[in-house]
């Protein structure tokens, strides 16, 4: 008997008035990592949303306890495969129709970047968001260094990216990174998407956020971050580049800042620090797995 693996992303059309919804479900256990097949499917879903006149909006959701746990780290050891995550995030963000992210669990790294690429974000109260890339010698490379500061300001964005710490959903809403909390984020997102589709009008994009309007405060936060990196993270490769990417978000148009981010990400990807930290990550994960196996015997 032949067993087929279900696709990691499923698309369902929910019929409504005046137009239908496209509900896109990421189902890629255990943490819904953004592997190649997932990225391809998300890109195709965004194209379908804009191309089909019967569709009025899209809901992006997932299964399991985690919304999206980030990139598939195993892919970092081989050649990069198109579509890259920054391309997927940019295409989702460019959709002319509303995209609502329904977050039932943690959104980490690339998962948080996918949520920020959506136009609206609904989260369960227990959700946490984070940019843990720095812990692997990397930086958010799919628009995170450009979108997050425009929503929450330079100071908080830098703190999240330099520490990798998790932020609660309530604090993320207060900061402007998420929109609303809901005990049933999927049902809330579907209803909101239907309302947005009915109302029409332009979508709201993170790249147009106004949290960097106070440029003096933003530049002060950047200088403090530079001092912090020199004092506490001297010798680390990624942190200084994170600061420069956020500085680009303050000083440059979005496209130019995104180009700075793309170059810095490639530099981090090629760095010995990144390779060492990723090897350590896999070694520690293997040790934990072995410990659990021994404990269960």
XYZ file of C-alpha atoms in Angstrom:
297
model
C 0.000 0.000 0.000
C 1.392 3.380 -1.013
C 1.324 6.155 1.544
C 1.431 9.733 0.294
C 2.610 12.620 2.407
C -0.002 15.384 2.559
C 1.130 18.749 1.229
C 2.527 21.115 3.875
C 0.136 23.878 2.820
C -3.569 23.509 2.024
C -5.838 26.099 0.411
C -9.600 26.197 0.963
C -12.112 28.577 -0.561
C -14.740 29.752 1.903
C -17.740 31.092 0.047
C -19.152 34.411 1.158
C -20.704 37.690 0.105
C -19.702 39.733 -1.821
C -16.604 37.631 -2.484
C -15.013 34.419 -1.274
C -12.100 33.956 1.114
C -8.957 31.938 0.501
C -7.981 30.179 3.741
C -4.363 29.010 3.594
C -3.295 26.474 6.223
C 0.351 25.645 6.932
C 0.585 22.058 8.207
C 4.263 21.193 8.379
C 4.913 19.477 11.739
C 6.431 19.752 14.206
C 6.811 23.557 14.099
C 5.515 24.536 10.635
C 9.006 25.483 9.468
C 9.220 27.536 6.282
C 10.869 24.929 4.114
C 11.037 25.102 0.333
C 7.643 23.470 -0.311
C 5.944 25.792 2.180
C 7.489 28.874 0.589
C 6.434 27.758 -2.885
C 2.863 27.175 -1.752
C 2.614 30.537 0.025
C 3.879 32.327 -3.068
C 1.326 30.504 -5.220
C -1.452 31.391 -2.767
C -0.580 35.085 -2.954
C -0.606 34.935 -6.748
C -3.952 33.133 -6.695
C -5.492 35.724 -4.365
C -4.720 38.596 -6.702
C -5.534 36.707 -9.902
C -8.975 35.326 -8.949
C -11.691 38.010 -9.092
C -13.976 35.838 -6.941
C -11.555 36.034 -4.004
C -11.812 39.059 -1.733
C -9.245 38.311 0.988
C -6.923 35.651 2.395
C -6.527 34.190 5.887
C -3.135 32.730 6.699
C -3.285 30.163 9.501
C -1.531 27.004 10.643
C -2.081 23.818 12.628
C -0.543 22.611 15.865
C 0.762 24.545 18.877
C 3.104 26.817 16.879
C 2.045 29.341 14.238
C 5.357 29.180 12.385
C 8.608 28.303 14.122
C 10.857 29.969 11.563
C 13.027 28.815 8.698
C 14.114 25.235 8.146
C 17.637 25.486 9.570
C 18.703 22.369 7.670
C 18.501 24.344 4.426
C 21.260 26.707 5.556
C 23.882 24.041 4.897
C 23.056 23.747 1.187
C 22.360 26.027 -1.776
C 19.511 28.474 -1.304
C 16.375 27.465 -3.218
C 13.911 29.850 -4.789
C 11.592 31.281 -3.784
C 13.541 32.769 -0.892
C 11.587 33.840 2.157
C 12.110 37.552 1.557
C 10.550 37.144 -1.900
C 7.569 35.299 -0.409
C 7.067 37.928 2.291
C 7.283 40.748 -0.232
C 4.734 39.037 -2.488
C 2.303 38.458 0.368
C 2.729 42.078 1.435
C 2.172 43.273 -2.148
C -1.238 41.586 -2.421
C -3.875 44.107 -3.420
C -6.481 42.299 -1.311
C -6.391 41.941 2.489
C -4.254 39.215 4.058
C -5.029 38.409 7.705
C -2.677 36.243 9.778
C -4.398 34.073 12.408
C -1.809 33.146 15.024
C -2.737 30.381 17.451
C 0.836 29.831 18.643
C 4.311 31.309 18.713
C 5.599 33.171 15.658
C 9.377 32.966 15.647
C 11.959 34.335 13.234
C 10.693 33.851 9.699
C 7.295 32.995 11.144
C 7.103 36.442 12.700
C 8.260 37.936 9.404
C 5.444 36.157 7.541
C 2.965 37.577 10.058
C 4.412 41.072 9.614
C 4.111 40.675 5.837
C 0.381 40.064 6.233
C -1.709 43.212 6.395
C -3.494 42.385 9.662
C -2.603 40.131 12.608
C -4.867 38.315 15.084
C -3.272 36.345 17.928
C -4.374 34.108 20.760
C -3.560 35.603 24.191
C -0.849 33.008 24.865
C 1.043 33.730 21.636
C 4.639 34.916 21.798
C 6.654 36.546 19.023
C 10.422 36.745 18.665
C 13.369 37.321 16.364
C 15.790 34.609 17.590
C 18.038 34.754 14.510
C 20.883 36.422 16.422
C 21.224 33.258 18.520
C 22.258 31.466 15.318
C 24.533 34.227 14.066
C 21.908 35.624 11.693
C 19.493 38.528 11.398
C 15.865 38.730 10.231
C 16.377 38.543 6.481
C 12.836 38.609 5.110
C 11.965 42.218 5.808
C 11.894 41.943 9.594
C 14.540 44.615 10.175
C 12.535 46.997 8.001
C 8.906 46.233 8.893
C 9.185 45.805 12.659
C 10.802 49.197 13.388
C 8.167 50.933 11.291
C 5.492 49.390 13.521
C 7.030 49.454 17.002
C 9.914 51.918 16.792
C 13.657 51.431 16.652
C 14.287 50.863 20.370
C 12.008 47.850 20.818
C 12.887 46.378 17.421
C 16.591 46.538 18.248
C 16.076 45.004 21.674
C 14.106 42.086 20.238
C 16.624 41.455 17.452
C 19.756 41.785 19.609
C 18.506 39.519 22.402
C 16.191 37.049 20.650
C 13.824 37.364 23.614
C 10.152 36.543 23.304
C 7.454 39.198 23.542
C 3.982 38.358 24.799
C 1.015 38.874 22.516
C -0.415 41.554 24.830
C 2.841 43.503 24.770
C 3.099 43.033 21.003
C -0.381 44.509 20.558
C 0.531 47.449 22.789
C 3.684 47.994 20.732
C 1.837 47.910 17.397
C 3.329 44.636 16.151
C 0.027 42.745 16.417
C -3.494 44.105 16.003
C -5.865 42.227 18.258
C -6.098 39.328 20.715
C -8.806 36.693 20.315
C -9.425 33.409 22.092
C -10.276 31.914 18.699
C -7.916 33.777 16.358
C -8.915 31.758 13.292
C -12.629 32.501 13.613
C -11.855 36.144 14.360
C -9.525 36.384 11.369
C -12.111 34.860 9.017
C -14.767 37.317 10.187
C -12.376 40.255 9.914
C -11.262 39.177 6.450
C -14.880 38.978 5.320
C -15.513 42.488 6.652
C -12.394 43.822 4.940
C -13.380 42.182 1.655
C -16.833 43.743 1.885
C -15.500 47.192 2.719
C -12.949 47.289 -0.084
C -10.411 50.069 -0.007
C -6.623 49.943 0.261
C -4.826 47.441 2.481
C -2.562 48.465 5.355
C 1.100 47.508 5.026
C 3.765 47.430 7.750
C 6.207 49.192 5.427
C 3.978 52.277 5.738
C 4.011 52.251 9.545
C 4.754 55.574 11.219
C 6.656 54.486 14.342
C 9.899 56.014 13.015
C 8.499 59.501 12.506
C 10.438 60.744 15.537
C 13.806 60.419 13.858
C 15.668 61.976 16.791
C 14.391 59.252 19.129
C 15.151 56.595 16.530
C 18.726 57.808 16.054
C 19.200 57.917 19.831
C 18.037 54.297 20.071
C 20.458 53.300 17.322
C 23.407 54.983 19.066
C 22.503 53.260 22.332
C 22.358 49.946 20.502
C 25.767 50.538 18.928
C 27.228 51.225 22.369
C 25.532 48.106 23.725
C 26.991 45.970 20.963
C 30.494 47.362 21.488
C 30.244 46.912 25.251
C 28.436 43.581 25.606
C 28.665 41.822 22.235
C 32.143 42.732 21.043
C 33.472 40.192 18.585
C 30.020 38.992 17.542
C 29.316 39.265 13.824
C 25.534 39.569 13.502
C 24.633 42.190 16.155
C 26.461 45.102 14.515
C 24.770 44.286 11.212
C 21.373 44.188 12.885
C 21.959 47.726 14.131
C 22.954 48.914 10.671
C 19.857 47.356 9.134
C 17.570 49.143 11.592
C 19.495 52.358 10.950
C 18.710 51.846 7.269
C 15.012 51.531 8.142
C 15.215 54.940 9.812
C 17.231 56.734 7.139
C 16.298 55.081 3.837
C 13.171 54.276 1.818
C 11.864 50.763 2.350
C 13.353 49.267 -0.824
C 16.811 50.646 -0.082
C 16.653 49.443 3.506
C 15.577 46.002 2.325
C 18.625 45.898 0.041
C 20.870 46.696 3.035
C 19.170 43.872 4.953
C 19.639 41.397 2.089
C 23.368 42.117 1.855
C 23.839 41.909 5.617
C 21.952 38.602 5.769
C 24.246 37.061 3.171
C 27.271 38.295 5.102
C 25.938 36.664 8.255
C 25.079 33.476 6.398
C 28.685 33.180 5.198
C 30.242 34.009 8.568
C 32.160 31.459 10.692
C 30.064 32.600 13.667
C 26.857 31.448 12.000
C 28.338 28.057 11.128
C 29.614 27.523 14.671
C 26.336 28.542 16.310
C 24.244 26.349 13.993
C 26.508 23.357 14.674
C 26.134 24.012 18.400
C 22.352 24.230 17.988
C 22.160 20.819 16.316
C 24.542 19.283 18.855
C 22.487 20.560 21.773
C 19.268 19.373 20.151
C 20.750 15.901 19.626
C 21.886 15.821 23.262
C 18.406 16.738 24.481
C 16.862 14.060 22.281
C 19.305 11.452 23.601
C 18.577 12.504 27.180
C 14.832 12.119 26.645
C 15.354 8.705 25.050
C 17.472 7.550 27.990
C 14.958 8.859 30.507
C 12.117 6.944 28.843
C 13.914 3.594 28.933
